[in-house]
XYZ file of C-alpha atoms in Angstrom:
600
model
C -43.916 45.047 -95.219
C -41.410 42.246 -93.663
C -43.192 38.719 -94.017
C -43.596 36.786 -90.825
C -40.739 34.432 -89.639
C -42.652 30.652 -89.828
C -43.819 29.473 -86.718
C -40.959 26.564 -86.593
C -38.358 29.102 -87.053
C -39.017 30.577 -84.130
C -39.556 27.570 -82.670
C -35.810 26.634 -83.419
C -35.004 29.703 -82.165
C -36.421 28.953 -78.812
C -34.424 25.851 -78.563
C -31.297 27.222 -79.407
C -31.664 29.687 -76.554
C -33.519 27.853 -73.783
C -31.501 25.656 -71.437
C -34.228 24.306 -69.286
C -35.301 21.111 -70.223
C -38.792 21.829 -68.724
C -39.936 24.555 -70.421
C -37.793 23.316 -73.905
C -39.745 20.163 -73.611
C -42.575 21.914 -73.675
C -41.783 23.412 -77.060
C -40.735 20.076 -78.733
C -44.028 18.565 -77.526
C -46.148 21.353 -79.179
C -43.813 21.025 -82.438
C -44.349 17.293 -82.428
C -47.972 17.804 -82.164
C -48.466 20.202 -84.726
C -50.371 22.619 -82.452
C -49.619 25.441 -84.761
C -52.216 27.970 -82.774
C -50.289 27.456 -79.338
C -47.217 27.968 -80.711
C -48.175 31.361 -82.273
C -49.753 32.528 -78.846
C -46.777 31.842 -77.371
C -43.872 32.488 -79.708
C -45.120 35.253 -82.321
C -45.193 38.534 -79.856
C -42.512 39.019 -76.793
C -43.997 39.736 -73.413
C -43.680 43.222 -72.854
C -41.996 45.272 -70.672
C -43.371 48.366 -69.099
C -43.814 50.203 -65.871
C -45.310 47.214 -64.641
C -41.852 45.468 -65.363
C -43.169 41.970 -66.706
C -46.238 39.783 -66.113
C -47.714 36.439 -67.492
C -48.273 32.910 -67.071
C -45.439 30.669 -66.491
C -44.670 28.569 -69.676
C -42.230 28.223 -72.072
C -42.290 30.726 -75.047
C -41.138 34.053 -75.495
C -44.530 35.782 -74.618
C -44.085 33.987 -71.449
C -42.830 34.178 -67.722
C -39.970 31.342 -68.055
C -35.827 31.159 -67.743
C -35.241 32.653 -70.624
C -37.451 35.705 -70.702
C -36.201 36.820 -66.900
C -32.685 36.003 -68.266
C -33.075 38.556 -71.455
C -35.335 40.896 -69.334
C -32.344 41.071 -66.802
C -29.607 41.530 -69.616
C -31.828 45.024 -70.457
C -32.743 46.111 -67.295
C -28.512 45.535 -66.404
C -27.422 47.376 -69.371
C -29.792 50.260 -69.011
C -29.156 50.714 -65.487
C -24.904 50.748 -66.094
C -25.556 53.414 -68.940
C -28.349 55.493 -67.125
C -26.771 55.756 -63.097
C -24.291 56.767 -61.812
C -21.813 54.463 -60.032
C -24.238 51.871 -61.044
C -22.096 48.600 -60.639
C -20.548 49.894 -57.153
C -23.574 51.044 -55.897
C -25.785 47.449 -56.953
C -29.289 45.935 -57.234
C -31.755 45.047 -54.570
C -33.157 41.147 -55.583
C -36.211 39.690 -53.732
C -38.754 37.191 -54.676
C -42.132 35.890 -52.793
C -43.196 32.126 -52.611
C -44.381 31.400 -56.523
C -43.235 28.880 -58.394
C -40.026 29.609 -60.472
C -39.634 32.790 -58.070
C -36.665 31.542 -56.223
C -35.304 30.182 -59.708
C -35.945 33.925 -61.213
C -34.541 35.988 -58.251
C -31.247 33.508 -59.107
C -31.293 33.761 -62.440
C -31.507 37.366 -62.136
C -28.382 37.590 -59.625
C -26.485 35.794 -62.011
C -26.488 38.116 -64.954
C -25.754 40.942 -62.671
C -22.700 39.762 -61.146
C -21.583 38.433 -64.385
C -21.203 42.143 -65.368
C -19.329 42.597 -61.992
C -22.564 44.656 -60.438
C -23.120 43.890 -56.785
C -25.788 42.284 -55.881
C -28.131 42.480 -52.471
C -30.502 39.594 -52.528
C -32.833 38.192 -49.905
C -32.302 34.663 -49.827
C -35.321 33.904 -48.122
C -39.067 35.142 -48.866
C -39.946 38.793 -48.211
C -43.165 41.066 -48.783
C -42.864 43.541 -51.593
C -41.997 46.555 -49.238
C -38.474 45.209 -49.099
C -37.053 45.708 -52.161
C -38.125 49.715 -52.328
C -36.364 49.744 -48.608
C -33.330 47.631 -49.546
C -33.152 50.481 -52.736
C -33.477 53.154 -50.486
C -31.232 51.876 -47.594
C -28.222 50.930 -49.673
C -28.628 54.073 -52.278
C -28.697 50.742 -54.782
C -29.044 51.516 -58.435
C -32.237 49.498 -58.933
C -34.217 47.058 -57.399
C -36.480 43.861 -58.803
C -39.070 42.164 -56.972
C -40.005 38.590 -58.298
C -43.596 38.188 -57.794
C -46.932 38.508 -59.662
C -48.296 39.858 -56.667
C -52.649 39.082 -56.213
C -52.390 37.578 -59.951
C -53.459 32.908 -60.585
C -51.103 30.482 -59.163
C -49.648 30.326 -62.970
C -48.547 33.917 -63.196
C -45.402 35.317 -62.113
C -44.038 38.432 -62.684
C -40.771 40.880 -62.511
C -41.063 44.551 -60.859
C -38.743 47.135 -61.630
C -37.456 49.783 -59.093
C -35.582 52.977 -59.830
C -32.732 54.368 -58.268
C -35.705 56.724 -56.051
C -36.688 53.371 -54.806
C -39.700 53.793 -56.809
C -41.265 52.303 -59.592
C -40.042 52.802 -62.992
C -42.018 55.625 -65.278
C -41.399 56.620 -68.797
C -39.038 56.691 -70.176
C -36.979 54.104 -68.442
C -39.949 51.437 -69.498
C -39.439 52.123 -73.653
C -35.369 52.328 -72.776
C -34.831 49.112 -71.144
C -37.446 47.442 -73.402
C -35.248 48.281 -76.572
C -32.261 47.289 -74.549
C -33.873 43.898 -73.754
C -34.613 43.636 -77.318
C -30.550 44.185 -78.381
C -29.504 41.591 -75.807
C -31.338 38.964 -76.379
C -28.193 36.119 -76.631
C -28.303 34.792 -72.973
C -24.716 35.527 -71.509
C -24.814 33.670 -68.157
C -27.447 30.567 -66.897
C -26.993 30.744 -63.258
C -28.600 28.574 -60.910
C -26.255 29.193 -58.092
C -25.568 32.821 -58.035
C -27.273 33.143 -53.894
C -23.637 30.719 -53.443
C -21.181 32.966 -55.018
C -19.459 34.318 -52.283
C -19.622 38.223 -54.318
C -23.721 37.809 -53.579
C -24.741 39.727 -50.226
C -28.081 39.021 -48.400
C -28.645 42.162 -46.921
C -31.421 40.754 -44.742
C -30.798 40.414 -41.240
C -29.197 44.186 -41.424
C -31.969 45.202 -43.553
C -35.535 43.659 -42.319
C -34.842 45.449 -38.462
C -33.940 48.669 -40.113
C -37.525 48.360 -41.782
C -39.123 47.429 -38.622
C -37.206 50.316 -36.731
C -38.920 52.833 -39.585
C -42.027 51.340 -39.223
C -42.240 52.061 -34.905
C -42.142 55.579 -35.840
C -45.764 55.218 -36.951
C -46.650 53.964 -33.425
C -48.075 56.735 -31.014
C -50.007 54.459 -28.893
C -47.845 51.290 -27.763
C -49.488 51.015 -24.179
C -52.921 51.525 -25.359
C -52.216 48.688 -27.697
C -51.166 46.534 -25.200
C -54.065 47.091 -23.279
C -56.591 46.744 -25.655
C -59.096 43.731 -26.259
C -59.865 43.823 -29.915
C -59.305 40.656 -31.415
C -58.140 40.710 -34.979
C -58.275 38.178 -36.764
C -55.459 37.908 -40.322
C -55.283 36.051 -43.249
C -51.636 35.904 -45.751
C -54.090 34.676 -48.593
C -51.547 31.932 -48.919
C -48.447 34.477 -49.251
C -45.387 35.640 -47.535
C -47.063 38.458 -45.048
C -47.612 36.218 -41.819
C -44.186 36.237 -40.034
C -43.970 40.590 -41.218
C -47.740 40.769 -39.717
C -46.868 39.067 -36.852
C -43.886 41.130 -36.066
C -45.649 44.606 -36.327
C -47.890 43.587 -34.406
C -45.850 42.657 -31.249
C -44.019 45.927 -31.959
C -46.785 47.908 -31.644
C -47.895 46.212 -28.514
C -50.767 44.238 -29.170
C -51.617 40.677 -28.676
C -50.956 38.181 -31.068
C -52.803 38.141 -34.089
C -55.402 35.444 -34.947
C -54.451 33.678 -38.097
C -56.577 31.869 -40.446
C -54.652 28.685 -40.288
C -55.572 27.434 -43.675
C -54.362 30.469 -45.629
C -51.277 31.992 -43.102
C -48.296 29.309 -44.703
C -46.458 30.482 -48.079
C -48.486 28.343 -50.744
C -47.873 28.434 -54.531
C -50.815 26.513 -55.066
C -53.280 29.048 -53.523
C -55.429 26.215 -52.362
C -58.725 27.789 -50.851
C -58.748 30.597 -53.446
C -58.822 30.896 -57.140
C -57.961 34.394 -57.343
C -56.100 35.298 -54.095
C -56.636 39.003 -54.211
C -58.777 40.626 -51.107
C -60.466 43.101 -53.168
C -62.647 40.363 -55.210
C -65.377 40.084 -52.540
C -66.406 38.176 -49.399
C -65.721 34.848 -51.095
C -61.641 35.354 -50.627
C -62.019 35.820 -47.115
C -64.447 33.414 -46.253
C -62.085 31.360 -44.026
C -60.816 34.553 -42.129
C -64.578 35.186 -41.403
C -64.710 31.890 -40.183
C -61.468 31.873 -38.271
C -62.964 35.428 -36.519
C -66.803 34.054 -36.000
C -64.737 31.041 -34.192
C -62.665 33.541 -32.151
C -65.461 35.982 -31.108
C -62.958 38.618 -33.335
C -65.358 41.820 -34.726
C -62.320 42.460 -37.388
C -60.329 40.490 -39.731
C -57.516 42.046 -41.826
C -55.686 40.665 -45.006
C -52.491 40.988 -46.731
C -52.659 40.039 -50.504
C -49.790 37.442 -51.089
C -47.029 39.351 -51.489
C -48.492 41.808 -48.412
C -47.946 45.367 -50.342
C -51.810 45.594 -50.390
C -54.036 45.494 -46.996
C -57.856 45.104 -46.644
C -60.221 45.221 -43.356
C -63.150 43.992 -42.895
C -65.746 44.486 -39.742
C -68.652 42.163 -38.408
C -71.830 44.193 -37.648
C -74.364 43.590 -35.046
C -76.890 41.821 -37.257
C -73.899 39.329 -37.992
C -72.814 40.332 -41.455
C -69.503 41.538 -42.572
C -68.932 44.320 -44.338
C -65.501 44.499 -46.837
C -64.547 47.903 -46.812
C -63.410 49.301 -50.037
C -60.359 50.634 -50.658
C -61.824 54.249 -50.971
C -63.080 53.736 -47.375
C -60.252 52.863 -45.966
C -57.589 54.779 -48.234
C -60.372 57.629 -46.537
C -59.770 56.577 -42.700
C -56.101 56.021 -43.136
C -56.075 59.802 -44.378
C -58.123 61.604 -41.703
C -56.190 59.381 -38.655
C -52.747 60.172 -40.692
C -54.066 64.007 -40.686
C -55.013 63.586 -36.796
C -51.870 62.382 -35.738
C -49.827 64.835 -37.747
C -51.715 68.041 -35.559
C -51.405 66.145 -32.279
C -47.612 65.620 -32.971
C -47.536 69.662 -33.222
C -46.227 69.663 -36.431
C -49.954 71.554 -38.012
C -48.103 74.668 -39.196
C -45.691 72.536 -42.173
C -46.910 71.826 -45.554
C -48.729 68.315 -45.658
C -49.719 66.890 -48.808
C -52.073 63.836 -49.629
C -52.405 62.043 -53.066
C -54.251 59.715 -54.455
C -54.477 57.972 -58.045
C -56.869 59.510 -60.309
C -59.590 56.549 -60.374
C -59.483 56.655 -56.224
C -62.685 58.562 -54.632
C -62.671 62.718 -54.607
C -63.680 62.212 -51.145
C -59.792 62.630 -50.209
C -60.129 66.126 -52.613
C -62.914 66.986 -50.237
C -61.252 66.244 -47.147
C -58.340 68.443 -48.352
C -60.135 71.189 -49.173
C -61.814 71.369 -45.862
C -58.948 70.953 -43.383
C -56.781 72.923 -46.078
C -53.828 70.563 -47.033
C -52.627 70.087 -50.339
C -54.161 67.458 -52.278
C -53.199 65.789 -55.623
C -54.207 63.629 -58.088
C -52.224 61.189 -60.209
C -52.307 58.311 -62.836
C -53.226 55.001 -61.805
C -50.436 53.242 -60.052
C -48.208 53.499 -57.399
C -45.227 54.350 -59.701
C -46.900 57.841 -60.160
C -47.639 58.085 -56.469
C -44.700 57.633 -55.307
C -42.802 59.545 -57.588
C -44.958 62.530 -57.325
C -44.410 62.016 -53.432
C -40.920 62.415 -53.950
C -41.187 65.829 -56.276
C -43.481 67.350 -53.695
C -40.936 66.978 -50.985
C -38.609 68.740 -52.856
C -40.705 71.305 -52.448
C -41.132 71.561 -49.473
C -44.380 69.405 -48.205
C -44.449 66.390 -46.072
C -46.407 63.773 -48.055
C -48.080 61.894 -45.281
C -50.307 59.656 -47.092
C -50.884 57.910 -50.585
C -53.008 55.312 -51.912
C -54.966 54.303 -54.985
C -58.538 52.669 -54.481
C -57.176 48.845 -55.263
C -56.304 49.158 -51.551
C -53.168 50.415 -51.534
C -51.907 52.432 -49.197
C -48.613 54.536 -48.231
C -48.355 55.244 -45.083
C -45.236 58.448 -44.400
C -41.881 57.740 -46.185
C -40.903 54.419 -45.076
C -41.104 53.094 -48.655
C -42.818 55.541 -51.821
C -44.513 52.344 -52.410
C -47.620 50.822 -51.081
C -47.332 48.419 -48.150
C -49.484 46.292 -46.317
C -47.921 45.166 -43.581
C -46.897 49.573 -42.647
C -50.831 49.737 -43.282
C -51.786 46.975 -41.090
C -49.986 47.930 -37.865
C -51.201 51.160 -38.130
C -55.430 50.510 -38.934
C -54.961 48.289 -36.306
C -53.700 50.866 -33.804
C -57.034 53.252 -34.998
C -59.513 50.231 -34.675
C -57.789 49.823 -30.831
C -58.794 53.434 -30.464
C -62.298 53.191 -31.583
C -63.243 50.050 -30.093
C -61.779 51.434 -26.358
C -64.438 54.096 -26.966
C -66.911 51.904 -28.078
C -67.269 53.306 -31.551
C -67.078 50.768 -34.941
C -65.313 50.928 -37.629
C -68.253 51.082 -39.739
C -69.546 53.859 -37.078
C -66.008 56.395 -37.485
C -66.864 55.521 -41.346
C -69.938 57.207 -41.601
C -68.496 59.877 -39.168
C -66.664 61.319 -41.788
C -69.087 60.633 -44.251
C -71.652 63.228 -42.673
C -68.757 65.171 -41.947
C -67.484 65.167 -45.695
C -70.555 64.139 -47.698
C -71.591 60.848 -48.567
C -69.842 59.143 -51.655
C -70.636 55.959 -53.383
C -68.478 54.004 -55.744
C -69.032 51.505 -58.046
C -66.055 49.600 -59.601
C -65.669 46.495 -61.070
C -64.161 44.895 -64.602
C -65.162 43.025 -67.562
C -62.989 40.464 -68.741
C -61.722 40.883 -72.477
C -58.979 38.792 -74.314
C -59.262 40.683 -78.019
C -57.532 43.806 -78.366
C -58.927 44.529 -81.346
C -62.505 44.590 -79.724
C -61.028 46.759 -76.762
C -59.679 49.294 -78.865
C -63.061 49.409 -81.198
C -65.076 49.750 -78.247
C -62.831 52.558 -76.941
C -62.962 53.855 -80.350
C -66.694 54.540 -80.238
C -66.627 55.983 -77.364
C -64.503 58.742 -79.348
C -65.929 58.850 -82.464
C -69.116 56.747 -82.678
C -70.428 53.412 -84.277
C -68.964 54.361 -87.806
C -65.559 56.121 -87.468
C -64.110 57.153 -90.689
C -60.167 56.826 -91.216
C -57.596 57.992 -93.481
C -55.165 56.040 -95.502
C -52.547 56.228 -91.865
C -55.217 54.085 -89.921
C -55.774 57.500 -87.889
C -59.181 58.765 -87.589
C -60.386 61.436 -89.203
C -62.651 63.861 -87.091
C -62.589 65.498 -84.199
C -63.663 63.250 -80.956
C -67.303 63.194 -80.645
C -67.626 61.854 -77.281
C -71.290 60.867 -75.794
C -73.601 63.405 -74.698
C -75.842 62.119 -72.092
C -75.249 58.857 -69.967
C -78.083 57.843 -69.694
C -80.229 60.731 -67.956
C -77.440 62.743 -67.533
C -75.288 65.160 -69.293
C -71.896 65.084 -69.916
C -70.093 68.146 -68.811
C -66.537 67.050 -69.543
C -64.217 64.690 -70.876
C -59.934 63.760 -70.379
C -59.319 61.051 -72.732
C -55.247 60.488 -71.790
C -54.702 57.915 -74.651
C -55.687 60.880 -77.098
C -54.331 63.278 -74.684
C -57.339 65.332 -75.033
C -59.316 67.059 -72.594
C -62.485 68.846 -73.123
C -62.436 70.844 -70.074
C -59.121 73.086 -70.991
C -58.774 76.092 -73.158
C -55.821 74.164 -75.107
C -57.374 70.628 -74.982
C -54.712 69.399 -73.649
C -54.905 67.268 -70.382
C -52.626 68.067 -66.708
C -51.686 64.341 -66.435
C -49.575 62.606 -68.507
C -50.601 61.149 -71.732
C -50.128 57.441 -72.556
C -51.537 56.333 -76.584
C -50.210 52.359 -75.673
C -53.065 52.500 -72.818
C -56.771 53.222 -73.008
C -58.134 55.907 -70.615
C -61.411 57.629 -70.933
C -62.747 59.699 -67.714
C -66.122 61.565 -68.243
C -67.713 63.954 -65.816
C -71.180 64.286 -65.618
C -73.372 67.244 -64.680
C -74.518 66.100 -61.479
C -71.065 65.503 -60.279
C -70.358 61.743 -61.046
C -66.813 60.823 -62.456
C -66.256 57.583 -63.988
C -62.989 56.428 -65.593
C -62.469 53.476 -68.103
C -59.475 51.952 -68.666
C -56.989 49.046 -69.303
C -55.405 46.820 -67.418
C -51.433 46.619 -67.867
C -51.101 43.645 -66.267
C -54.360 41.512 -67.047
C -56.929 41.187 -69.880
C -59.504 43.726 -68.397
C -61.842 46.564 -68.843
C -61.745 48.163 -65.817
C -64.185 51.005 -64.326
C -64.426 53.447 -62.140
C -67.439 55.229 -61.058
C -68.019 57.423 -58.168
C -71.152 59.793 -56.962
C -71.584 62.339 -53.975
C -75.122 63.223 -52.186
C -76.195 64.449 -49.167
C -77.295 60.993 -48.353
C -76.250 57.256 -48.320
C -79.020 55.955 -49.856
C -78.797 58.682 -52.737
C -75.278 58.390 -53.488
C -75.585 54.643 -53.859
C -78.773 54.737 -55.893
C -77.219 57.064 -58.119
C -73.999 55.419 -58.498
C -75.894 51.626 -59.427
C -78.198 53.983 -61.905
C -75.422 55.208 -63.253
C -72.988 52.597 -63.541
C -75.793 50.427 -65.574
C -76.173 52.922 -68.128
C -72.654 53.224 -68.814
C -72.134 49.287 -68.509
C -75.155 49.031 -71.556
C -74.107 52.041 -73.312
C -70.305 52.311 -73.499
C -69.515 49.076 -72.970
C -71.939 47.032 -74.578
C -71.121 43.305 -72.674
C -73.789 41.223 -74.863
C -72.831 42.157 -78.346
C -68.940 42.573 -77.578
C -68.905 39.159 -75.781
C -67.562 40.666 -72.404
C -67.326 38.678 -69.507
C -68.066 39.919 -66.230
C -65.873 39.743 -63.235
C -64.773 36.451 -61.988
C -65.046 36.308 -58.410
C -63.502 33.566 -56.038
């Protein structure tokens, strides 16, 4: 067993490779003081890369976002890609970056070890939402792309997303084969500040940003019922970069101009009026839109997150409250218009296709089943989304809608990649509709619901910074309070997975960290397994599915719980019975010192 380096070693190690007196300061400060337990957290363990690419607060240390770590991730990720496609250095990377701190420094930095290897380079000088990158890959038949943002994550995180040469997101095994890469190039070659000056650098973005926009028209059928329509919306940025792409699909497709909330529509790094600026953590992020809207007589406010690949709606009712719809809901809508305008464009007799990730609601599977289009299922993420998107048009099937229930939302084949800004132009072009025949959103909503059956979800997180008690409490989930292991660590029996939640049997089980799955002759699960990432999704006798998992970007149990009945009120009951009896019995907050969700 190799001993541990001492903590000051690596800390010498550090400051022979970092070159920014910031973040090296930061490190001779912490030396100085002796704070021996910060330096571990930062120094010990690298920040990882995976499909996600790279995510974490921005500090100095190796475990860190910071110069150094975007400088050694790019050294991989440029290697890797040389090796892996063809024409690679001819054919170049796609560089953007959103409004964080350190982004522009990153996306630089980033350029800079790229051309140093002679690879040309297409970056966007200026801020642009996710969706760009994916369409600058796509456009220019680049080799990869890499998106500097951390997307809905704290003011202090930033992050580093990888795209293929598909213009999607990378899957195995390009994760584990850059990752090593990174690892054998860890020697910074090139600290480059100045790369967006070097005359080899293209910004691709006055050819490239129409070209999006002229792909994104195609998904508007009704540009003079737009323009004639009186529905005010009202949109918040969440202090991102979506405003000036909002504002431009909306004057495309004909409508007047949006209503923004002023206090949240300007790029802001220090997400002022929000803690966490994600639209999905409740009614308490969008406050200030329902403000701006109750101000501006405006029944509907939408919202980008802050680096606009995710979209949310929400709808003022007659009583005066606002309801958030969830990203089942709309993912739902989106998927019965996109199905609508596919028959009416006389196209009904191709193959059509709609997918969703496997935590998202089964109400899509129903709605497939029913109208008879192919529906799939895939892991969480839009990297397996897209990616499957791509495979099924190979064989033959247009994919005309994606999403995954942490709203969002793929909207034809402008980009295999969720975008909010696509999604936006296009919700608001059904909410026109309604509203001209004097039908809510809420109203269409429950349409399909009685038209479908009625299903209720329950999702939420608990917050947990100990691996070690995540993987125990996974672990007795499989095998129960007093697993027995061999002399490997491995354990020993057969899983013996719970019963009964609760009231109510357990018919089956897919566990895709064991890659087990009671429900198959074989045992052996139809999606792909992952043993660095805990997965556990149970069915229940009376229909209810609920998956538990990990977060590969942020310290959290998440779940997923969903229920179908022939009413509302059932379906929700249910669901809240439900989810408390798995919250007390598999999760166990109290005596595993879980915290619940944080909300803003």
């Amino acid at each position: 067993m190799a001993t541990k380096a001492p903590i000051t070693d690596l800390a010498k190690e550090w400051l022979r490779l970092d070159k920014n007196p910031e973040t090296r300061k930061e490190i001779e400060t912490l030396l100085e003081g002796n704070k021996t337990a910060e330096l571990e957290a930062r120094l010990r363990q690298r920040i990882e890369f995976g499909t996600a690419g790279l995510r974490a607060a921005m500090e100095a240390g190796f475990s860190r976002m910071n110069d150094l770590t975007v400088i050694q991730a790019s050294q991989g990720l440029c290697l890797y890609v040389l090796e892996h496609v063809k024409d690679a250095k001819e054919r170049g990377v796609v560089i953007g970056h959103d409004h964080r701190h350190h982004s522009n420094d990153f996306a630089r930095l980033t350029a800079g070890v790229f051309l140093s290897k002679g690879v040309k380079v297409y970056a966007y000088k200026d801020l642009v939402h996710t969706p760009m990158v994916p369409f600058g890959v796509k456009s220019l038949n680049a080799a990869c792309g890499i998106m500097i943002t951390a997307s809905h994550n704290p003011k202090k995180d930033n992050g580093y997303k990888v795209y293929w040469e598909n213009a999607c997101q990378i899957i195995p095994p390009h994760d584990e084969g850059i990752a090593q890469m990174i690892l054998d190039n860890l020697e910074p070659w090139v600290w480059d500040y100045k790369s967006f000056e070097n005359p080899a650098l293209v910004d691709p973005t006055e050819e490239l940003v129409p070209a999006y926009f002229k792909e994104v028209d195609s998904l508007c059928i009704a540009k003079e019922a737009n323009a004639a329509s009186e529905t005010k919306f009202v949109y918040t940025a969440m202090h991102g970069v979506g405003y000036p792409f909002a504002k431009e699909v909306f004057e495309r497709f004909g409508f007047k101009p949006l209503i923004p909330t002023t206090e949240q529509v300007q790029p802001d790094p220090e997400f002022p009026t929000v803690a966490f600026p994600n639209p999905e953590e409740g009614k308490g992020a969008l406050a200030l839109a329902f403000k701006a809207a109750d101000e501006a007589g405006a029944s509907v406010v939408f919202a980008n997150d802050p680096d606009a690949d995710r979209f949310t709606v929400a709808e003022k009712q007659a009583s005066g409250e606002w309801i958030l719809f969830t990203g089942n809901q709309i993912g739902t809508m989106f998927a019965c218009n996109a199905l609508d305008n596919w028959r009416s464009s006389g196209k009904s007799d191709a193959k059509v296709a709609v997918l969703c990730s496997t935590v998202s609601s089964n109400m899509l599977a129903k709605v497939a089943k029913t109208e008879g289009i192919h529906w799939e299922d895939t892991l969480t993420g839009f990297k397996w989304i897209g990616n499957r998107a791509i495979d099924l048009e190979k064989e033959g099937y247009n994919v005309i809608f994606g999403y995954e229930e942490a709203i969002g939302f793929m909207l034809g084949d402008i980009v295999r990649d969720k975008d909010g800004v696509s999604a936006l132009g296009t919700f608001a072009q059904l909410a026109a509709k309604l509203y001209k025949n004097g039908t809510k959103i809420s109203e269409y909503l429950d349409s399909l619901y009685k038209k479908y059956g009625y299903f209720s979800s329950a999702n939420s997180y608990f917050i947990c910074h100990e691996q070690e008690t995540i993987d125990r409490i996974f672990n007795k989930m499989r095998f129960g309070a007093t697993p027995q292991s061999d002399e490997t660590g491995r354990f020993v029996h057969k899983p013996l997975y719970p019963t009964h939640i609760g009231e109510h049997k357990v018919a089956n089980v897919r566990d895709l960290t064991l890659g087990y799955d009671t429900s198959k002759k074989d045992g052996v699960p139809s999606l792909p397994v992952s043993p660095s990432a805990q997965m556990i999704t149970f069915y229940l006798e009376n229909g209810c599915v609920f998956t538990l998992r990990t977060s590969g970007t942020e310290p959290k149990i998440k779940y997923y719980l969903e229920v179908s009945a022939a009413t509302h009120e059932e379906a929700e009951s249910q669901a809240k019975a439900i989810e408390s009896a798995m919250c007390s019995q598999l999760l166990e907050p109290e005596a595993n010192g879980l915290q619940y969700r944080q909300s803003s």
